[in-house]
Short mmCIF file of C-alpha atoms and ligand atoms in Angstrom, two decimals:
data_model
loop_
_atom_site.label_atom_id
_atom_site.label_comp_id
_atom_site.label_asym_id
_atom_site.label_seq_id
_atom_site.Cartn_x
_atom_site.Cartn_y
_atom_site.Cartn_z
CA MET A 172 -13.24 8.09 10.60
CA ARG A 173 -16.33 8.01 7.95
CA ILE A 174 -15.57 5.26 5.20
CA LEU A 175 -17.94 5.10 2.46
CA ILE A 176 -17.57 1.85 0.85
CA THR A 177 -18.71 1.43 -2.57
CA GLY A 178 -20.23 -2.29 -3.43
CA GLY A 179 -20.12 -2.81 0.66
CA ALA A 180 -22.56 -4.77 0.57
CA GLY A 181 -20.52 -7.60 -1.41
CA PHE A 182 -18.33 -10.35 -0.94
CA ILE A 183 -14.99 -8.15 0.11
CA GLY A 184 -17.11 -5.06 0.68
CA SER A 185 -19.29 -7.08 3.80
CA ASN A 186 -15.94 -8.45 5.16
CA LEU A 187 -14.16 -4.82 5.17
CA SER A 188 -17.73 -3.02 6.57
CA ARG A 189 -17.07 -5.59 9.59
CA LEU A 190 -13.72 -5.38 10.03
CA ALA A 191 -14.02 -0.85 9.87
CA LEU A 192 -16.59 -1.35 11.99
CA SER A 193 -14.63 -3.28 14.62
CA HIS A 194 -11.87 -0.64 14.79
CA GLY A 195 -14.42 2.10 15.83
CA HIS A 196 -14.98 3.66 12.24
CA GLU A 197 -18.48 4.75 10.75
CA VAL A 198 -18.90 3.26 7.17
CA VAL A 199 -21.68 4.24 4.85
CA VAL A 200 -22.39 1.86 2.09
CA LEU A 201 -23.72 2.43 -1.49
CA ASP A 202 -24.43 -0.67 -3.37
CA ASP A 203 -27.54 -1.52 -5.99
CA LEU A 204 -27.56 -4.96 -4.51
CA SER A 205 -27.23 -6.15 -8.19
CA THR A 206 -24.33 -8.63 -7.22
CA GLY A 207 -24.15 -8.42 -3.53
CA PHE A 208 -26.88 -8.82 -0.77
CA ARG A 209 -28.22 -6.97 1.93
CA ASP A 210 -27.98 -9.52 4.47
CA ASN A 211 -24.49 -9.73 4.29
CA LEU A 212 -24.63 -6.52 6.30
CA ASP A 213 -26.96 -8.54 8.63
CA GLY A 214 -26.10 -6.83 12.40
CA LEU A 215 -24.05 -4.20 11.20
CA ASP A 216 -24.57 -0.81 12.23
CA VAL A 217 -23.59 1.01 8.60
CA ASP A 218 -25.30 3.82 6.99
CA PHE A 219 -26.94 1.72 3.72
CA ILE A 220 -27.64 3.87 0.57
CA GLU A 221 -29.38 1.37 -2.19
CA GLY A 222 -28.35 2.84 -5.46
CA SER A 223 -25.87 2.72 -8.29
CA ILE A 224 -22.59 4.50 -8.70
CA LEU A 225 -23.83 5.65 -11.71
CA ASP A 226 -26.10 8.22 -9.81
CA PRO A 227 -24.77 11.08 -9.28
CA SER A 228 -27.79 11.98 -6.41
CA ALA A 229 -26.88 8.79 -4.80
CA LEU A 230 -23.14 9.40 -5.06
CA GLU A 231 -23.44 13.11 -3.64
CA ARG A 232 -25.17 11.36 -0.33
CA ALA A 233 -23.10 8.49 -0.01
CA VAL A 234 -19.90 11.15 -0.26
CA GLU A 235 -21.28 13.30 2.34
CA GLY A 236 -18.67 13.75 5.76
CA VAL A 237 -16.48 10.95 4.38
CA ASP A 238 -12.98 10.99 5.28
CA SER A 239 -12.08 8.37 2.77
CA VAL A 240 -13.51 6.14 0.04
CA VAL A 241 -12.92 2.25 -0.63
CA HIS A 242 -14.46 1.84 -4.24
CA LEU A 243 -15.49 -1.70 -4.35
CA ALA A 244 -18.47 -1.42 -6.40
CA ALA A 245 -17.91 -3.31 -9.84
CA LEU A 246 -19.61 -5.84 -12.58
CA GLY A 247 -16.69 -8.77 -11.23
CA SER A 248 -15.76 -11.85 -13.32
CA VAL A 249 -14.11 -11.89 -17.03
CA PRO A 250 -17.14 -14.21 -18.76
CA ARG A 251 -19.84 -12.00 -17.74
CA SER A 252 -17.75 -9.14 -19.19
CA ILE A 253 -17.44 -11.24 -22.64
CA ALA A 254 -21.28 -11.73 -22.61
CA ASP A 255 -21.91 -7.85 -21.90
CA PRO A 256 -19.16 -5.51 -22.33
CA VAL A 257 -20.74 -2.70 -22.13
CA ARG A 258 -22.30 -2.97 -18.91
CA SER A 259 -19.24 -3.87 -17.54
CA HIS A 260 -17.39 -0.72 -19.15
CA GLU A 261 -20.21 1.23 -17.70
CA VAL A 262 -20.26 0.26 -14.15
CA ASN A 263 -16.33 -0.57 -14.10
CA SER A 264 -15.32 2.70 -15.65
CA THR A 265 -17.75 5.21 -15.90
CA GLY A 266 -18.40 4.29 -12.44
CA THR A 267 -15.45 4.88 -11.14
CA LEU A 268 -15.05 8.32 -12.90
CA ARG A 269 -17.93 9.04 -11.28
CA VAL A 270 -17.09 8.04 -7.71
CA LEU A 271 -13.62 9.54 -8.18
CA GLU A 272 -15.30 13.00 -9.44
CA ALA A 273 -18.23 12.74 -6.22
CA ALA A 274 -15.72 12.50 -3.97
CA ARG A 275 -13.81 15.21 -5.36
CA ALA A 276 -16.77 17.65 -5.61
CA ALA A 277 -16.82 16.92 -1.43
CA GLY A 278 -13.68 17.48 -1.14
CA VAL A 279 -12.93 14.05 0.10
CA GLY A 280 -8.86 13.88 0.21
CA HIS A 281 -8.49 9.99 0.23
CA ALA A 282 -9.60 7.14 -2.23
CA VAL A 283 -8.75 3.34 -2.79
CA CYS A 284 -9.76 1.85 -5.72
CA ALA A 285 -10.21 -2.13 -6.57
CA SER A 286 -7.95 -3.25 -9.81
CA SER A 287 -7.39 -6.46 -10.90
CA SER A 288 -4.34 -8.89 -11.40
CA SER A 289 -6.26 -9.61 -14.99
CA VAL A 290 -4.89 -6.52 -16.32
CA TYR A 291 -1.29 -8.24 -16.90
CA GLY A 292 -3.42 -10.47 -19.22
CA LEU A 293 -1.01 -12.09 -22.20
CA ASN A 294 2.19 -11.02 -19.95
CA PRO A 295 3.82 -14.33 -19.42
CA ALA A 296 6.19 -12.79 -16.86
CA LEU A 297 5.80 -14.88 -13.59
CA PRO A 298 5.97 -13.22 -10.96
CA LYS A 299 4.43 -10.06 -12.26
CA SER A 300 5.44 -6.66 -10.92
CA GLU A 301 3.72 -3.48 -11.08
CA ARG A 302 5.75 -2.40 -13.87
CA GLU A 303 5.61 -5.09 -16.44
CA TRP A 304 3.52 -4.48 -19.49
CA VAL A 305 -0.19 -5.29 -19.42
CA ARG A 306 -2.36 -6.78 -21.87
CA PRO A 307 -6.08 -6.85 -20.91
CA MET A 308 -7.51 -10.13 -22.38
CA SER A 309 -11.50 -9.37 -21.74
CA PRO A 310 -13.63 -6.23 -21.51
CA TYR A 311 -13.48 -6.67 -17.79
CA ALA A 312 -9.31 -6.44 -17.46
CA VAL A 313 -9.41 -3.22 -19.67
CA SER A 314 -12.41 -1.93 -17.48
CA LYS A 315 -10.05 -2.30 -14.24
CA LEU A 316 -6.91 -0.97 -16.19
CA SER A 317 -9.40 2.32 -16.40
CA THR A 318 -10.60 1.86 -12.75
CA GLU A 319 -6.60 2.29 -11.59
CA GLN A 320 -5.51 5.01 -14.30
CA TYR A 321 -8.45 6.73 -13.29
CA THR A 322 -7.94 6.34 -9.73
CA LEU A 323 -3.68 7.48 -10.37
CA ALA A 324 -4.81 10.53 -12.90
CA TYR A 325 -6.52 11.97 -9.78
CA GLN A 326 -3.20 11.91 -7.67
CA GLN A 327 -1.80 13.91 -10.53
CA SER A 328 -4.57 16.00 -12.12
CA TYR A 329 -6.42 16.87 -8.70
CA GLY A 330 -4.26 16.20 -5.75
CA MET A 331 -6.11 13.74 -4.37
CA ASP A 332 -4.68 11.08 -2.65
CA THR A 333 -5.21 7.82 -4.15
CA LEU A 334 -4.41 3.61 -4.13
CA ALA A 335 -5.02 1.67 -6.80
CA PHE A 336 -4.64 -2.19 -5.80
CA ARG A 337 -4.76 -5.47 -7.97
CA PHE A 338 -6.78 -7.85 -6.57
CA PHE A 339 -5.23 -11.54 -7.20
CA ASN A 340 -8.48 -14.02 -6.95
CA VAL A 341 -9.48 -13.02 -3.36
CA TYR A 342 -11.55 -16.05 -1.70
CA GLY A 343 -13.39 -16.20 1.81
CA PRO A 344 -16.31 -15.87 3.86
CA ARG A 345 -19.22 -14.51 2.24
CA GLN A 346 -18.11 -15.61 -1.38
CA ARG A 347 -21.20 -17.11 -2.96
CA ALA A 348 -20.81 -20.01 -4.86
CA GLY A 349 -24.26 -21.45 -7.44
CA HIS A 350 -24.16 -18.60 -10.00
CA VAL A 351 -22.87 -18.68 -13.49
CA TYR A 352 -20.39 -16.38 -12.92
CA ALA A 353 -19.23 -17.50 -9.28
CA ALA A 354 -15.23 -17.75 -8.43
CA VAL A 355 -13.55 -21.19 -8.33
CA ILE A 356 -12.85 -21.82 -4.72
CA PRO A 357 -16.67 -21.47 -3.65
CA THR A 358 -17.46 -23.16 -6.50
CA PHE A 359 -15.66 -26.37 -5.51
CA LEU A 360 -16.54 -25.99 -2.18
CA ASP A 361 -20.04 -25.99 -2.57
CA ALA A 362 -19.79 -28.44 -5.00
CA LEU A 363 -18.26 -30.81 -2.37
CA LEU A 364 -20.17 -30.49 0.39
CA ARG A 365 -23.02 -31.21 -1.65
CA ASP A 366 -21.46 -34.23 -3.09
CA GLU A 367 -21.19 -32.93 -6.57
CA PRO A 368 -18.21 -33.04 -9.16
CA LEU A 369 -15.62 -30.29 -9.26
CA TRP A 370 -15.61 -28.92 -12.94
CA ILE A 371 -11.93 -27.74 -13.97
CA ASN A 372 -11.95 -25.80 -16.93
CA GLY A 373 -9.09 -27.23 -18.61
CA ASP A 374 -6.49 -29.21 -17.69
CA GLY A 375 -5.85 -27.88 -13.95
CA SER A 376 -2.79 -26.29 -14.71
CA ASN A 377 -3.78 -23.19 -14.45
CA SER A 378 -2.24 -21.60 -11.13
CA ARG A 379 -3.68 -18.58 -8.93
CA ASP A 380 -2.05 -16.33 -6.63
CA PHE A 381 -5.20 -16.70 -3.77
CA THR A 382 -5.62 -14.47 -1.61
CA PHE A 383 -7.68 -14.51 1.92
CA VAL A 384 -10.30 -12.09 2.28
CA GLY A 385 -9.25 -10.94 6.26
CA THR A 386 -5.68 -10.05 4.48
CA VAL A 387 -7.07 -8.08 1.25
CA CYS A 388 -9.32 -6.17 3.92
CA SER A 389 -6.67 -5.18 7.11
CA VAL A 390 -4.61 -4.20 4.28
CA LEU A 391 -7.88 -2.29 2.62
CA LEU A 392 -8.27 -0.84 6.41
CA ASP A 393 -4.40 0.18 6.76
CA ALA A 394 -4.44 1.94 4.07
CA VAL A 395 -7.70 3.84 4.74
CA GLU A 396 -6.24 4.59 8.88
CA ARG A 397 -2.74 6.06 7.59
CA LYS A 398 -4.23 7.83 4.41
CA VAL A 399 -1.58 5.53 1.66
CA SER A 400 -1.29 7.28 -1.76
CA HIS A 401 0.81 5.53 -4.46
CA PRO A 402 1.76 6.71 -8.00
CA GLU A 403 1.61 3.47 -9.42
CA PRO A 404 -1.01 0.46 -9.05
CA VAL A 405 -0.07 -1.92 -6.16
CA ASN A 406 -0.41 -5.77 -6.21
CA LEU A 407 -2.04 -6.87 -3.12
CA ALA A 408 -1.09 -10.75 -2.89
CA PHE A 409 1.50 -12.68 -1.62
CA GLY A 410 3.45 -14.56 -4.41
CA THR A 411 2.01 -17.89 -3.79
CA ASN A 412 1.08 -20.05 -7.09
CA THR A 413 -1.86 -22.73 -6.35
CA SER A 414 -2.54 -24.65 -9.34
CA LEU A 415 -6.53 -25.88 -9.65
CA LEU A 416 -5.35 -29.44 -9.18
CA GLN A 417 -3.47 -28.33 -6.14
CA LEU A 418 -6.26 -26.51 -4.93
CA THR A 419 -8.50 -29.67 -5.47
CA ARG A 420 -5.89 -31.38 -2.98
CA HIS A 421 -6.03 -28.58 -0.60
CA ILE A 422 -9.70 -28.39 -0.29
CA GLU A 423 -10.03 -32.55 -0.22
CA GLU A 424 -7.88 -32.44 2.87
CA VAL A 425 -9.50 -29.19 4.50
CA ALA A 426 -13.11 -31.08 4.24
CA GLY A 427 -11.59 -34.30 4.88
CA SER A 428 -13.67 -36.15 1.98
CA THR A 429 -12.24 -36.86 -1.62
CA ALA A 430 -13.73 -34.86 -4.50
CA ASP A 431 -15.10 -36.42 -7.98
CA VAL A 432 -12.54 -34.00 -10.22
CA ARG A 433 -13.76 -33.53 -13.76
CA HIS A 434 -12.59 -31.65 -16.58
CA ARG A 435 -13.98 -29.79 -19.23
CA ASP A 436 -13.00 -27.30 -21.90
CA PRO A 437 -11.11 -23.83 -20.91
CA ARG A 438 -12.59 -20.86 -21.13
CA PRO A 439 -11.96 -17.81 -23.03
CA GLY A 440 -10.10 -14.79 -21.57
CA ASP A 441 -8.59 -16.99 -18.91
CA VAL A 442 -5.19 -16.21 -17.90
CA PRO A 443 -3.29 -19.35 -17.72
CA HIS A 444 -0.91 -18.08 -14.70
CA SER A 445 -0.82 -15.43 -12.05
CA GLN A 446 1.41 -14.94 -9.61
CA ALA A 447 2.28 -11.55 -7.87
CA ASP A 448 5.49 -9.57 -7.18
CA ASN A 449 4.64 -7.85 -4.13
CA ALA A 450 7.46 -5.69 -3.25
CA SER A 451 5.52 -2.51 -3.57
CA LEU A 452 2.83 -4.05 -1.01
CA ARG A 453 5.30 -5.25 1.31
CA ALA A 454 7.35 -1.84 1.52
CA LEU A 455 4.28 0.28 2.07
CA PHE A 456 2.58 -2.16 4.30
CA PRO A 457 5.33 -3.34 6.01
CA ASP A 458 3.46 -5.20 9.06
CA VAL A 459 1.48 -7.27 6.82
CA THR A 460 0.47 -11.02 7.40
CA ALA A 461 -1.27 -13.46 5.27
CA VAL A 462 -3.03 -16.12 5.93
CA GLU A 463 -2.19 -19.29 4.59
CA LEU A 464 -4.20 -21.12 2.14
CA GLU A 465 -5.05 -23.75 4.37
CA LYS A 466 -6.23 -21.57 7.02
CA GLY A 467 -8.32 -19.33 4.85
CA LEU A 468 -9.47 -22.73 3.31
CA GLN A 469 -10.94 -23.97 6.76
CA ASP A 470 -12.91 -20.74 7.61
CA THR A 471 -14.10 -20.23 4.30
CA LEU A 472 -15.68 -24.14 4.85
CA GLN A 473 -16.60 -23.33 7.74
CA TRP A 474 -19.00 -20.46 6.77
CA PHE A 475 -20.07 -22.69 3.55
CA ARG A 476 -21.42 -25.29 6.65
CA ASP A 477 -22.79 -22.62 8.92
CA VAL A 478 -24.66 -21.09 5.83
CA SER A 479 -26.19 -24.64 4.22
P1 LIG B 168 -19.08 -8.67 -5.07
O1 LIG B 168 -19.52 -8.36 -6.86
O2 LIG B 168 -19.07 -9.20 -4.48
O3 LIG B 168 -18.71 -6.97 -5.16
C1 LIG B 168 -19.29 -6.09 -5.78
C2 LIG B 168 -20.18 -5.33 -5.25
O4 LIG B 168 -20.38 -4.23 -5.68
C3 LIG B 168 -21.66 -6.29 -5.00
O5 LIG B 168 -22.24 -6.02 -4.08
C4 LIG B 168 -22.49 -5.18 -6.09
O6 LIG B 168 -24.10 -5.51 -5.75
C5 LIG B 168 -22.42 -3.60 -6.27
N1 LIG B 168 -22.41 -3.00 -7.41
C6 LIG B 168 -21.97 -3.56 -8.83
N2 LIG B 168 -22.66 -2.62 -9.53
C7 LIG B 168 -22.94 -1.99 -8.81
C8 LIG B 168 -23.15 -0.85 -8.90
N3 LIG B 168 -23.79 -0.01 -10.61
N4 LIG B 168 -23.40 0.55 -8.24
C9 LIG B 168 -23.29 0.34 -7.25
N5 LIG B 168 -22.84 -0.84 -6.45
C10 LIG B 168 -22.34 -1.81 -7.03
O7 LIG B 168 -17.10 -8.73 -5.65
P2 LIG B 168 -15.90 -9.07 -5.02
O8 LIG B 168 -15.22 -10.25 -5.11
O9 LIG B 168 -16.61 -8.24 -3.76
O10 LIG B 168 -14.97 -7.80 -5.57
C11 LIG B 168 -14.92 -6.37 -4.77
C12 LIG B 168 -14.22 -5.49 -6.18
O11 LIG B 168 -13.05 -6.28 -5.93
C13 LIG B 168 -14.56 -5.20 -7.46
O12 LIG B 168 -14.17 -4.40 -8.15
C14 LIG B 168 -14.18 -6.25 -8.45
O13 LIG B 168 -13.63 -6.22 -9.41
C15 LIG B 168 -12.43 -6.25 -7.78
N6 LIG B 168 -11.69 -7.47 -7.57
C16 LIG B 168 -12.15 -8.94 -7.00
C17 LIG B 168 -11.32 -9.70 -7.24
C18 LIG B 168 -11.91 -11.07 -6.34
O14 LIG B 168 -11.29 -12.22 -6.16
N7 LIG B 168 -12.72 -11.25 -5.91
C19 LIG B 168 -10.05 -9.87 -7.85
C20 LIG B 168 -9.88 -8.94 -8.64
C21 LIG B 168 -10.46 -7.74 -8.30
#
């Protein structure tokens, strides 16, 4: 199959590109390198197009001859969206619409798009099923809600086979630390390796359903290969509930060293707890198995050691 991966030079996209190539697929990557890195794709035989999903001509080239689109390009991070909500809206909401439109115009029959658990926002239910009400707490979460809703509307409006996944705190190799919008696991691993403090925003009771990138990519590829489509969003996580304090302990165990854990004020827009009900995922992907947190952290730490 020929697969277009938007955002393919990013963290999840570059892991997916590797996996798709190893399954014998052709991969086209469209990425403007705004938060991704060309060297994430080093050594991979991908058809790389440097350009934006907001540029119709780049998109037109990218979708040519493609069987399925995995749309991952976006500006991630809640704080980034609070700092610049219009930009997050343009890339994440308008960008998704442009990707879907380009796919429709080219007759691409299948698209998988990345939404986020952040859409649940103020809803306190745990675990969270896809039928729970949503109440985004940040411009990022709103933009991901529109990403998934456009994706699903293309099923009803145009008969395109589409699937909208809600990712929950994905982590693993190639997720970078060292920038202001970095995610918690790479930030903690990087700090530990540099003998620097691990700063927790808040008291550390906030919890997350951490999902290893290898697991996410195997589900994404299975979705593409079987052209899976579903009329509702699908949580892509495994119902775990790890507090940030527990995470620091896991990281200490895996690294075999003691962390200097410190606390600072909670961040605005951060959801207190996040845990998926994944009955829908299991019904659609009955063979899926999740990499455990300890194993995923070991692989991620190894990657950090290799690149540092
Ligand atoms: P990432 O920042 O590593 O990857 C995003 C990629 O999109 C980058 O390579 C970036 O350069 C590219 N991009 C950004 N704007 C673009 C544009 N206008 N045109 C073309 N390319 C553009 O992030 P990631 O963690 O790999 O996230 C992938 C997707 O998963 C995103 O849609 C994100 O919202 C979603 N998601 C991720 C997580 C997570 O925990 N990592 C959680 C929920 C949702």
